[in-house]
Amino acid sequence: MNDTLLNIVLILIFVLIGGVFAAAEMALVSLRESQLKSLSHRGKRGETVARVAANPNRFLSAVQIGVTLMGFLSAAFGGATLADSLKPHLQNLGLPASVAGTVALVLITICISYVSIVIGELAAKRLALQRAETFALGLAPLVDKLASGARPVIWLLSKSTDLVVRALGGDPNANREVMSDEELRDLVSAHESLGEEERKIVDDVFEAGSRQLREVMLPRTEVDFVDGEMPAYKAVKFAAERPHSRYPVMNGSADDIVGFVHVRDLFDPAVASRSVRVGDLAREVLMLPDTAKLLPTLTEMRRRSTHIAIVLDEYGGTAGIVTLEDLVEELIGDIKDEYDEEAAETTRFISGDIEVDGLLNLDDFADATTIELPDGPYETVGGFLAARLGKVPSIGDEVSFDSHTLTVKEMDGRRVARVRLHRVRPAEGEQPPAETPAPAAD
């Protein structure tokens, strides 16, 4: 009986050692690149973890050797020792001696396999998955030593694996796939420690990463330009009537920008006491193409410590301006101060109609109405209407699309100022109205 207990203890030891290798494998495989980079700066053990994880072929071969060897020892040792102890009991139950030995071996193997799967695989890997860094720091040195000691065997296994992977169309030198933006978004959404606001900010950052300046700029028709030949004292009156702190300075035309002027320069007593043109006070301004991405632009403006940039179209003309505040608002939402003009609000009617600003860009329109306008050579609701109508819109013009109608309600010169969205509810049996086709080009 004592020998049987000792044999059971030895089998459990083999199973536990196999579980150690299984846990090491799961811990090292589940570590993210950011975790590995952080661990590499946490002493020798952290450096070992980073070094071992950098060569997955090596450490996977090492842990597989350990798991396979321990599994073989537990099954072989158990079958050779415990089966003989179980055989007499089976004979007492009426089994013939010729059958009892085989049945005993099968039962012992099944029991050892069950214990190995539960303790040596599932439990070990689940614990390692929950505390990957802790297990990796503790077990990486063991895996590293085993890999060094079994180098010839690992070399043979690695080369054999490379051949099989290559034969199956894989790349033996490839590492794990890079996490996609969507996967990263899902990971953030599922993170329990992040609140609703934090998740929204992260989501806005992802959306901002693909947005261009043409989508967030203030168009030139809405920009207050100052002529460089204007006397400073007149510019003071001009600025006093407006809420901005910086104004683009032009040389006769909005397409010829020479810089920008800050209101502090205009109100400087030294300037007011002498005859100075605005052009003499102009500071250098950053020029950017309208295809520039939002996040790199934000980084560049912060690096240059500038708060305003001129956005150029593909022909080199001025498309509009963008400010540092505009870019930050794209990430964290509107920043209101006491000098901000009230933006045109989205108005909702009892009938279900929605009225919006014609300058609303497509993304903001979708946020306000839950309706996405089709993409095209335009960035705003007003641009969509002009493209579909094939002319400068007028009050009362309508465009139908996807069971909805957009109606021009107000114009500001040649710009669409207000647009009303109406959902068309077709009568029973009727088809919804088709989209208004754009007129054919001559």
CSV table of C-alpha atoms in Angstrom, one decimal:
chain,number,residue,atom,x,y,z
A,1,MET,CA,0.0,0.0,0.0
A,2,ASN,CA,2.8,2.3,0.8
A,3,ASP,CA,4.4,1.6,-2.6
A,4,THR,CA,1.1,2.4,-4.3
A,5,LEU,CA,0.8,5.8,-2.5
A,6,LEU,CA,4.4,6.6,-3.4
A,7,ASN,CA,3.7,5.8,-7.1
A,8,ILE,CA,0.6,8.0,-7.0
A,9,VAL,CA,2.7,10.8,-5.5
A,10,LEU,CA,5.3,10.4,-8.2
A,11,ILE,CA,2.7,10.5,-11.0
A,12,LEU,CA,1.2,13.7,-9.5
A,13,ILE,CA,4.7,15.2,-9.5
A,14,PHE,CA,5.1,14.4,-13.2
A,15,VAL,CA,1.7,15.9,-13.9
A,16,LEU,CA,2.5,19.1,-11.9
A,17,ILE,CA,5.8,19.5,-13.7
A,18,GLY,CA,4.0,19.1,-17.0
A,19,GLY,CA,1.5,21.8,-15.8
A,20,VAL,CA,4.4,24.1,-15.1
A,21,PHE,CA,5.6,23.9,-18.7
A,22,ALA,CA,2.0,24.3,-19.9
A,23,ALA,CA,1.6,27.4,-17.8
A,24,ALA,CA,4.9,28.8,-19.1
A,25,GLU,CA,3.7,28.3,-22.6
A,26,MET,CA,0.4,30.1,-22.1
A,27,ALA,CA,2.0,32.9,-20.2
A,28,LEU,CA,4.6,33.6,-22.8
A,29,VAL,CA,2.2,33.3,-25.7
A,30,SER,CA,-0.4,35.6,-24.2
A,31,LEU,CA,2.0,38.5,-23.4
A,32,ARG,CA,1.3,41.5,-25.6
A,33,GLU,CA,4.1,43.5,-27.2
A,34,SER,CA,3.5,46.4,-24.8
A,35,GLN,CA,3.9,44.0,-21.8
A,36,LEU,CA,7.1,42.5,-23.2
A,37,LYS,CA,8.5,46.0,-23.7
A,38,SER,CA,7.6,46.9,-20.1
A,39,LEU,CA,9.0,43.7,-18.7
A,40,SER,CA,12.3,44.1,-20.5
A,41,HIS,CA,13.1,47.1,-18.2
A,42,ARG,CA,12.3,45.2,-15.0
A,43,GLY,CA,15.6,43.6,-14.2
A,44,LYS,CA,17.3,40.3,-15.3
A,45,ARG,CA,14.1,38.2,-15.1
A,46,GLY,CA,12.2,40.7,-17.3
A,47,GLU,CA,15.1,40.7,-19.8
A,48,THR,CA,14.9,36.9,-19.8
A,49,VAL,CA,11.2,37.0,-20.5
A,50,ALA,CA,11.6,39.4,-23.4
A,51,ARG,CA,14.5,37.4,-24.9
A,52,VAL,CA,12.7,34.1,-24.6
A,53,ALA,CA,9.4,35.4,-26.0
A,54,ALA,CA,11.3,37.0,-28.9
A,55,ASN,CA,12.0,33.5,-30.3
A,56,PRO,CA,8.7,31.6,-30.2
A,57,ASN,CA,10.1,28.7,-32.1
A,58,ARG,CA,12.7,28.1,-29.4
A,59,PHE,CA,10.5,28.4,-26.3
A,60,LEU,CA,7.6,26.5,-27.8
A,61,SER,CA,9.9,23.6,-28.7
A,62,ALA,CA,11.3,23.7,-25.1
A,63,VAL,CA,7.9,23.7,-23.3
A,64,GLN,CA,6.6,21.0,-25.7
A,65,ILE,CA,9.6,18.8,-24.8
A,66,GLY,CA,8.8,19.3,-21.2
A,67,VAL,CA,5.0,18.7,-21.5
A,68,THR,CA,5.5,15.7,-23.7
A,69,LEU,CA,8.2,14.2,-21.5
A,70,MET,CA,6.2,14.6,-18.3
A,71,GLY,CA,3.1,13.2,-20.0
A,72,PHE,CA,5.0,10.2,-21.2
A,73,LEU,CA,6.6,9.6,-17.8
A,74,SER,CA,3.3,9.9,-15.9
A,75,ALA,CA,1.4,7.5,-18.3
A,76,ALA,CA,4.2,5.0,-18.6
A,77,PHE,CA,5.1,4.9,-15.0
A,78,GLY,CA,1.5,4.7,-13.9
A,79,GLY,CA,0.8,1.9,-16.4
A,80,ALA,CA,3.8,0.0,-15.2
A,81,THR,CA,3.1,0.3,-11.5
A,82,LEU,CA,-0.5,1.1,-10.7
A,83,ALA,CA,-1.9,-1.3,-13.2
A,84,ASP,CA,-0.3,-4.3,-11.3
A,85,SER,CA,-1.8,-3.0,-8.1
A,86,LEU,CA,-5.3,-2.7,-9.6
A,87,LYS,CA,-5.3,-6.0,-11.4
A,88,PRO,CA,-6.0,-8.2,-8.3
A,89,HIS,CA,-9.0,-6.1,-7.4
A,90,LEU,CA,-10.5,-6.5,-10.9
A,91,GLN,CA,-9.9,-10.3,-10.6
A,92,ASN,CA,-11.8,-10.3,-7.3
A,93,LEU,CA,-14.7,-8.7,-9.2
A,94,GLY,CA,-14.8,-11.7,-11.5
A,95,LEU,CA,-12.7,-10.6,-14.4
A,96,PRO,CA,-10.4,-13.3,-15.9
A,97,ALA,CA,-6.7,-12.8,-15.4
A,98,SER,CA,-6.1,-12.5,-19.1
A,99,VAL,CA,-8.5,-9.5,-19.3
A,100,ALA,CA,-8.0,-7.9,-15.9
A,101,GLY,CA,-4.4,-6.8,-16.8
A,102,THR,CA,-5.6,-5.0,-20.0
A,103,VAL,CA,-8.6,-3.4,-18.3
A,104,ALA,CA,-6.4,-2.2,-15.4
A,105,LEU,CA,-3.9,-0.6,-17.8
A,106,VAL,CA,-6.8,1.2,-19.7
A,107,LEU,CA,-8.4,2.4,-16.5
A,108,ILE,CA,-5.1,3.7,-15.1
A,109,THR,CA,-4.3,5.5,-18.3
A,110,ILE,CA,-7.8,7.1,-18.4
A,111,CYS,CA,-7.4,8.3,-14.8
A,112,ILE,CA,-3.9,9.7,-15.4
A,113,SER,CA,-5.1,11.4,-18.6
A,114,TYR,CA,-8.0,13.0,-16.7
A,115,VAL,CA,-5.8,14.3,-14.0
A,116,SER,CA,-3.2,15.5,-16.6
A,117,ILE,CA,-5.9,17.4,-18.6
A,118,VAL,CA,-7.5,19.0,-15.5
A,119,ILE,CA,-4.4,19.8,-13.4
A,120,GLY,CA,-1.6,19.8,-15.9
A,121,GLU,CA,-3.3,21.6,-18.8
A,122,LEU,CA,-6.6,23.4,-18.2
A,123,ALA,CA,-6.1,24.6,-14.6
A,124,ALA,CA,-2.4,25.5,-15.3
A,125,LYS,CA,-3.2,27.4,-18.5
A,126,ARG,CA,-6.2,29.2,-17.0
A,127,LEU,CA,-4.1,30.5,-14.0
A,128,ALA,CA,-1.3,31.5,-16.4
A,129,LEU,CA,-3.7,33.4,-18.6
A,130,GLN,CA,-5.1,35.3,-15.6
A,131,ARG,CA,-1.6,36.3,-14.3
A,132,ALA,CA,0.5,36.1,-17.5
A,133,GLU,CA,3.3,38.5,-16.3
A,134,THR,CA,3.7,36.8,-12.9
A,135,PHE,CA,4.0,33.4,-14.4
A,136,ALA,CA,6.3,34.6,-17.2
A,137,LEU,CA,8.7,36.2,-14.8
A,138,GLY,CA,8.7,33.1,-12.7
A,139,LEU,CA,9.0,30.4,-15.4
A,140,ALA,CA,10.9,32.1,-18.2
A,141,PRO,CA,14.3,31.3,-16.7
A,142,LEU,CA,13.4,27.6,-16.4
A,143,VAL,CA,12.3,27.5,-20.1
A,144,ASP,CA,15.4,29.3,-21.1
A,145,LYS,CA,17.6,26.8,-19.3
A,146,LEU,CA,15.7,23.8,-20.8
A,147,ALA,CA,16.0,25.4,-24.3
A,148,SER,CA,19.8,25.8,-23.8
A,149,GLY,CA,20.2,22.2,-22.5
A,150,ALA,CA,18.1,20.7,-25.3
A,151,ARG,CA,19.5,22.8,-28.1
A,152,PRO,CA,20.2,19.9,-30.5
A,153,VAL,CA,16.7,18.5,-30.1
A,154,ILE,CA,15.2,22.0,-30.4
A,155,TRP,CA,17.2,22.6,-33.5
A,156,LEU,CA,15.9,19.4,-35.1
A,157,LEU,CA,12.3,20.2,-34.0
A,158,SER,CA,12.5,23.8,-35.3
A,159,LYS,CA,13.9,22.8,-38.7
A,160,SER,CA,11.2,20.1,-39.0
A,161,THR,CA,8.5,22.6,-38.0
A,162,ASP,CA,9.8,25.1,-40.5
A,163,LEU,CA,9.6,22.6,-43.3
A,164,VAL,CA,6.0,21.6,-42.4
A,165,VAL,CA,4.9,25.3,-42.0
A,166,ARG,CA,6.4,26.2,-45.4
A,167,ALA,CA,4.8,23.1,-47.0
A,168,LEU,CA,1.4,24.3,-45.7
A,169,GLY,CA,1.9,27.7,-47.2
A,170,GLY,CA,2.9,29.6,-44.0
A,171,ASP,CA,5.9,31.7,-43.3
A,172,PRO,CA,8.3,30.2,-40.8
A,173,ASN,CA,9.7,33.6,-40.0
A,174,ALA,CA,6.4,35.3,-39.4
A,175,ASN,CA,5.3,36.2,-35.9
A,176,ARG,CA,1.8,36.8,-34.6
A,177,GLU,CA,-0.6,38.9,-36.6
A,178,VAL,CA,-0.7,42.6,-35.7
A,179,MET,CA,-3.8,43.6,-33.9
A,180,SER,CA,-6.2,45.5,-36.2
A,181,ASP,CA,-7.9,48.7,-35.3
A,182,GLU,CA,-11.3,47.0,-34.9
A,183,GLU,CA,-9.8,44.4,-32.6
A,184,LEU,CA,-8.2,47.1,-30.5
A,185,ARG,CA,-11.5,49.0,-30.4
A,186,ASP,CA,-13.2,45.8,-29.2
A,187,LEU,CA,-10.5,45.3,-26.6
A,188,VAL,CA,-11.0,48.9,-25.3
A,189,SER,CA,-14.8,48.5,-25.3
A,190,ALA,CA,-14.5,45.3,-23.2
A,191,HIS,CA,-12.1,46.8,-20.7
A,192,GLU,CA,-14.0,47.0,-17.4
A,193,SER,CA,-11.8,49.7,-15.8
A,194,LEU,CA,-12.6,52.3,-18.5
A,195,GLY,CA,-15.7,54.5,-18.0
A,196,GLU,CA,-18.1,55.6,-20.8
A,197,GLU,CA,-16.2,58.9,-21.3
A,198,GLU,CA,-12.8,57.2,-21.6
A,199,ARG,CA,-14.1,54.7,-24.1
A,200,LYS,CA,-15.7,57.5,-26.2
A,201,ILE,CA,-12.4,59.5,-26.2
A,202,VAL,CA,-10.5,56.4,-27.4
A,203,ASP,CA,-13.1,55.7,-30.0
A,204,ASP,CA,-12.9,59.3,-31.2
A,205,VAL,CA,-9.1,59.0,-31.4
A,206,PHE,CA,-9.5,56.0,-33.7
A,207,GLU,CA,-11.9,57.9,-35.9
A,208,ALA,CA,-9.7,61.0,-35.9
A,209,GLY,CA,-6.7,58.9,-37.2
A,210,SER,CA,-8.3,58.5,-40.6
A,211,ARG,CA,-9.8,62.0,-40.9
A,212,GLN,CA,-8.3,64.6,-43.1
A,213,LEU,CA,-8.1,68.4,-42.5
A,214,ARG,CA,-10.7,69.0,-45.3
A,215,GLU,CA,-13.2,67.3,-43.0
A,216,VAL,CA,-12.5,69.4,-39.9
A,217,MET,CA,-11.3,72.8,-41.2
A,218,LEU,CA,-13.2,76.0,-41.1
A,219,PRO,CA,-13.9,76.8,-44.9
A,220,ARG,CA,-12.5,80.0,-46.3
A,221,THR,CA,-16.0,81.4,-46.7
A,222,GLU,CA,-16.3,81.4,-42.9
A,223,VAL,CA,-12.8,82.8,-42.2
A,224,ASP,CA,-12.2,86.5,-41.3
A,225,PHE,CA,-9.1,87.5,-43.3
A,226,VAL,CA,-7.2,90.7,-42.7
A,227,ASP,CA,-5.5,92.5,-45.5
A,228,GLY,CA,-1.8,93.1,-45.0
A,229,GLU,CA,-2.2,96.7,-46.2
A,230,MET,CA,-4.8,97.6,-43.6
A,231,PRO,CA,-3.5,100.1,-40.9
A,232,ALA,CA,-3.2,98.5,-37.5
A,233,TYR,CA,-5.6,101.0,-35.9
A,234,LYS,CA,-8.3,99.8,-38.3
A,235,ALA,CA,-7.5,96.2,-37.7
A,236,VAL,CA,-8.0,96.9,-33.9
A,237,LYS,CA,-11.6,98.0,-34.7
A,238,PHE,CA,-12.0,94.9,-37.0
A,239,ALA,CA,-10.8,92.5,-34.3
A,240,ALA,CA,-12.8,94.2,-31.5
A,241,GLU,CA,-16.0,93.3,-33.3
A,242,ARG,CA,-15.1,89.6,-33.6
A,243,PRO,CA,-14.4,86.8,-31.1
A,244,HIS,CA,-11.1,85.5,-32.5
A,245,SER,CA,-7.6,85.9,-31.2
A,246,ARG,CA,-5.8,85.2,-34.4
A,247,TYR,CA,-6.5,86.3,-38.0
A,248,PRO,CA,-4.9,85.2,-41.3
A,249,VAL,CA,-3.2,88.0,-43.1
A,250,MET,CA,-3.6,88.1,-46.9
A,251,ASN,CA,-1.8,90.0,-49.6
A,252,GLY,CA,-4.8,91.3,-51.5
A,253,SER,CA,-6.3,87.8,-51.9
A,254,ALA,CA,-7.3,85.0,-49.6
A,255,ASP,CA,-5.2,82.7,-51.8
A,256,ASP,CA,-2.1,84.7,-51.0
A,257,ILE,CA,-1.6,84.3,-47.2
A,258,VAL,CA,1.5,86.0,-45.8
A,259,GLY,CA,1.0,85.0,-42.1
A,260,PHE,CA,-1.3,85.6,-39.2
A,261,VAL,CA,-1.7,88.4,-36.7
A,262,HIS,CA,-2.5,88.0,-33.0
A,263,VAL,CA,-4.8,90.5,-31.3
A,264,ARG,CA,-2.1,91.1,-28.6
A,265,ASP,CA,0.1,92.6,-31.4
A,266,LEU,CA,-2.7,94.8,-32.6
A,267,PHE,CA,-3.5,96.2,-29.1
A,268,ASP,CA,0.2,96.7,-28.2
A,269,PRO,CA,0.5,100.4,-27.2
A,270,ALA,CA,3.7,100.8,-29.1
A,271,VAL,CA,1.9,99.8,-32.3
A,272,ALA,CA,-1.1,102.1,-31.6
A,273,SER,CA,1.2,105.1,-31.2
A,274,ARG,CA,2.7,104.9,-34.8
A,275,SER,CA,1.5,104.1,-38.3
A,276,VAL,CA,1.9,100.4,-38.8
A,277,ARG,CA,0.4,98.1,-41.4
A,278,VAL,CA,-1.0,94.7,-40.4
A,279,GLY,CA,1.5,93.0,-42.8
A,280,ASP,CA,4.3,94.4,-40.7
A,281,LEU,CA,3.0,92.6,-37.7
A,282,ALA,CA,2.3,89.3,-39.4
A,283,ARG,CA,3.9,86.2,-38.0
A,284,GLU,CA,4.8,83.1,-40.0
A,285,VAL,CA,1.9,80.6,-40.4
A,286,LEU,CA,2.0,76.9,-40.9
A,287,MET,CA,0.7,75.8,-44.4
A,288,LEU,CA,-0.8,72.3,-44.7
A,289,PRO,CA,-2.5,70.4,-47.5
A,290,ASP,CA,-6.2,69.6,-47.1
A,291,THR,CA,-5.3,65.8,-47.3
A,292,ALA,CA,-3.1,65.9,-44.2
A,293,LYS,CA,-4.3,63.6,-41.4
A,294,LEU,CA,-5.6,65.0,-38.2
A,295,LEU,CA,-3.4,63.3,-35.7
A,296,PRO,CA,0.0,64.0,-37.4
A,297,THR,CA,-1.2,67.6,-37.9
A,298,LEU,CA,-1.9,67.9,-34.2
A,299,THR,CA,1.6,66.6,-33.4
A,300,GLU,CA,3.2,69.0,-35.8
A,301,MET,CA,1.3,72.0,-34.4
A,302,ARG,CA,2.2,71.1,-30.9
A,303,ARG,CA,5.9,70.7,-31.9
A,304,ARG,CA,5.9,74.1,-33.5
A,305,SER,CA,3.9,75.7,-30.7
A,306,THR,CA,1.5,77.2,-33.2
A,307,HIS,CA,-2.3,77.5,-32.8
A,308,ILE,CA,-3.4,78.2,-36.3
A,309,ALA,CA,-2.6,76.7,-39.8
A,310,ILE,CA,-3.7,77.5,-43.3
A,311,VAL,CA,-5.2,74.6,-45.2
A,312,LEU,CA,-4.4,74.5,-48.9
A,313,ASP,CA,-6.3,72.8,-51.7
A,314,GLU,CA,-4.7,70.7,-54.4
A,315,TYR,CA,-4.2,73.8,-56.5
A,316,GLY,CA,-2.3,75.7,-53.8
A,317,GLY,CA,-5.2,78.0,-53.0
A,318,THR,CA,-6.6,78.6,-49.5
A,319,ALA,CA,-9.2,76.0,-48.6
A,320,GLY,CA,-9.7,77.2,-45.1
A,321,ILE,CA,-8.0,77.2,-41.7
A,322,VAL,CA,-7.6,74.8,-38.8
A,323,THR,CA,-6.8,75.7,-35.2
A,324,LEU,CA,-5.2,73.6,-32.4
A,325,GLU,CA,-8.5,73.9,-30.5
A,326,ASP,CA,-10.4,72.5,-33.5
A,327,LEU,CA,-8.1,69.4,-33.6
A,328,VAL,CA,-8.4,68.8,-29.8
A,329,GLU,CA,-12.2,69.1,-30.0
A,330,GLU,CA,-12.2,66.3,-32.5
A,331,LEU,CA,-10.7,64.1,-29.8
A,332,ILE,CA,-12.5,65.2,-26.6
A,333,GLY,CA,-15.5,67.1,-27.8
A,334,ASP,CA,-16.4,70.8,-27.9
A,335,ILE,CA,-14.5,73.2,-25.7
A,336,LYS,CA,-16.6,76.2,-24.9
A,337,ASP,CA,-15.4,79.5,-23.5
A,338,GLU,CA,-17.2,82.8,-22.9
A,339,TYR,CA,-16.1,84.2,-26.2
A,340,ASP,CA,-17.4,81.4,-28.4
A,341,GLU,CA,-20.2,82.1,-30.7
A,342,GLU,CA,-23.2,79.8,-30.3
A,343,ALA,CA,-23.1,77.2,-33.0
A,344,ALA,CA,-26.2,76.6,-35.0
A,345,GLU,CA,-28.1,73.9,-33.2
A,346,THR,CA,-29.7,70.8,-34.5
A,347,THR,CA,-33.5,71.3,-34.2
A,348,ARG,CA,-35.9,68.4,-33.8
A,349,PHE,CA,-39.6,68.8,-34.6
A,350,ILE,CA,-42.6,66.8,-33.3
A,351,SER,CA,-43.2,65.5,-36.8
A,352,GLY,CA,-39.8,63.8,-36.7
A,353,ASP,CA,-38.1,66.2,-39.0
A,354,ILE,CA,-34.6,67.4,-38.1
A,355,GLU,CA,-33.0,70.7,-39.1
A,356,VAL,CA,-29.3,71.0,-39.2
A,357,ASP,CA,-26.6,73.5,-40.3
A,358,GLY,CA,-25.5,73.2,-43.9
A,359,LEU,CA,-21.9,73.3,-42.9
A,360,LEU,CA,-22.3,70.1,-40.8
A,361,ASN,CA,-19.7,67.5,-42.1
A,362,LEU,CA,-20.9,64.0,-43.0
A,363,ASP,CA,-19.7,62.4,-39.8
A,364,ASP,CA,-21.4,65.0,-37.6
A,365,PHE,CA,-24.5,64.7,-39.6
A,366,ALA,CA,-24.5,60.9,-39.1
A,367,ASP,CA,-24.1,61.5,-35.3
A,368,ALA,CA,-26.9,64.0,-35.2
A,369,THR,CA,-29.4,62.1,-37.4
A,370,THR,CA,-28.1,58.4,-37.3
A,371,ILE,CA,-28.3,58.6,-41.1
A,372,GLU,CA,-25.2,58.3,-43.3
A,373,LEU,CA,-25.0,60.3,-46.5
A,374,PRO,CA,-23.2,58.6,-49.4
A,375,ASP,CA,-19.5,59.5,-49.9
A,376,GLY,CA,-18.6,61.8,-52.7
A,377,PRO,CA,-16.5,64.9,-53.7
A,378,TYR,CA,-17.9,66.9,-50.7
A,379,GLU,CA,-17.5,67.1,-47.0
A,380,THR,CA,-20.7,68.8,-45.8
A,381,VAL,CA,-24.4,68.5,-46.0
A,382,GLY,CA,-24.5,71.6,-48.2
A,383,GLY,CA,-21.9,70.1,-50.5
A,384,PHE,CA,-23.9,66.9,-50.8
A,385,LEU,CA,-27.0,68.9,-51.9
A,386,ALA,CA,-24.9,70.9,-54.4
A,387,ALA,CA,-23.5,67.7,-55.9
A,388,ARG,CA,-26.9,66.1,-56.3
A,389,LEU,CA,-28.6,69.2,-57.7
A,390,GLY,CA,-25.8,70.0,-60.0
A,391,LYS,CA,-26.1,73.7,-59.3
A,392,VAL,CA,-25.9,76.3,-56.5
A,393,PRO,CA,-28.8,75.3,-54.2
A,394,SER,CA,-31.7,77.7,-53.6
A,395,ILE,CA,-34.3,77.8,-50.8
A,396,GLY,CA,-36.8,75.1,-51.3
A,397,ASP,CA,-34.6,72.8,-53.4
A,398,GLU,CA,-35.0,69.1,-52.4
A,399,VAL,CA,-32.9,66.0,-52.8
A,400,SER,CA,-34.4,62.5,-52.0
A,401,PHE,CA,-32.3,59.5,-51.0
A,402,ASP,CA,-33.0,56.3,-49.1
A,403,SER,CA,-36.6,57.2,-48.0
A,404,HIS,CA,-35.5,60.6,-46.9
A,405,THR,CA,-35.7,64.1,-48.3
A,406,LEU,CA,-33.3,67.0,-47.6
A,407,THR,CA,-34.8,70.5,-48.2
A,408,VAL,CA,-32.8,73.7,-48.3
A,409,LYS,CA,-34.5,76.0,-45.7
A,410,GLU,CA,-32.1,78.9,-45.5
A,411,MET,CA,-29.2,80.3,-47.5
A,412,ASP,CA,-26.2,82.5,-46.5
A,413,GLY,CA,-25.3,84.1,-49.8
A,414,ARG,CA,-24.4,81.1,-52.0
A,415,ARG,CA,-23.9,78.8,-49.0
A,416,VAL,CA,-26.5,76.4,-47.7
A,417,ALA,CA,-27.2,77.6,-44.1
A,418,ARG,CA,-30.0,75.4,-42.9
A,419,VAL,CA,-31.3,72.0,-44.1
A,420,ARG,CA,-34.3,70.1,-43.0
A,421,LEU,CA,-34.3,66.3,-43.1
A,422,HIS,CA,-37.7,64.6,-43.6
A,423,ARG,CA,-38.4,60.9,-43.6
A,424,VAL,CA,-40.7,59.9,-46.4
A,425,ARG,CA,-43.3,57.3,-45.3
A,426,PRO,CA,-44.6,55.7,-48.5
A,427,ALA,CA,-48.2,54.6,-48.6
A,428,GLU,CA,-48.9,50.9,-48.3
A,429,GLY,CA,-47.8,49.1,-51.5
A,430,GLU,CA,-45.8,52.1,-52.8
A,431,GLN,CA,-42.1,52.1,-53.3
A,432,PRO,CA,-39.9,54.7,-51.6
A,433,PRO,CA,-38.7,57.5,-53.8
A,434,ALA,CA,-35.6,56.8,-55.7
A,435,GLU,CA,-32.5,58.9,-55.2
A,436,THR,CA,-32.4,62.2,-57.2
A,437,PRO,CA,-29.9,61.6,-60.0
A,438,ALA,CA,-27.2,64.1,-60.6
A,439,PRO,CA,-27.5,65.8,-64.0
A,440,ALA,CA,-25.3,64.5,-66.8
A,441,ALA,CA,-22.2,66.4,-67.6
A,442,ASP,CA,-22.2,68.2,-70.9
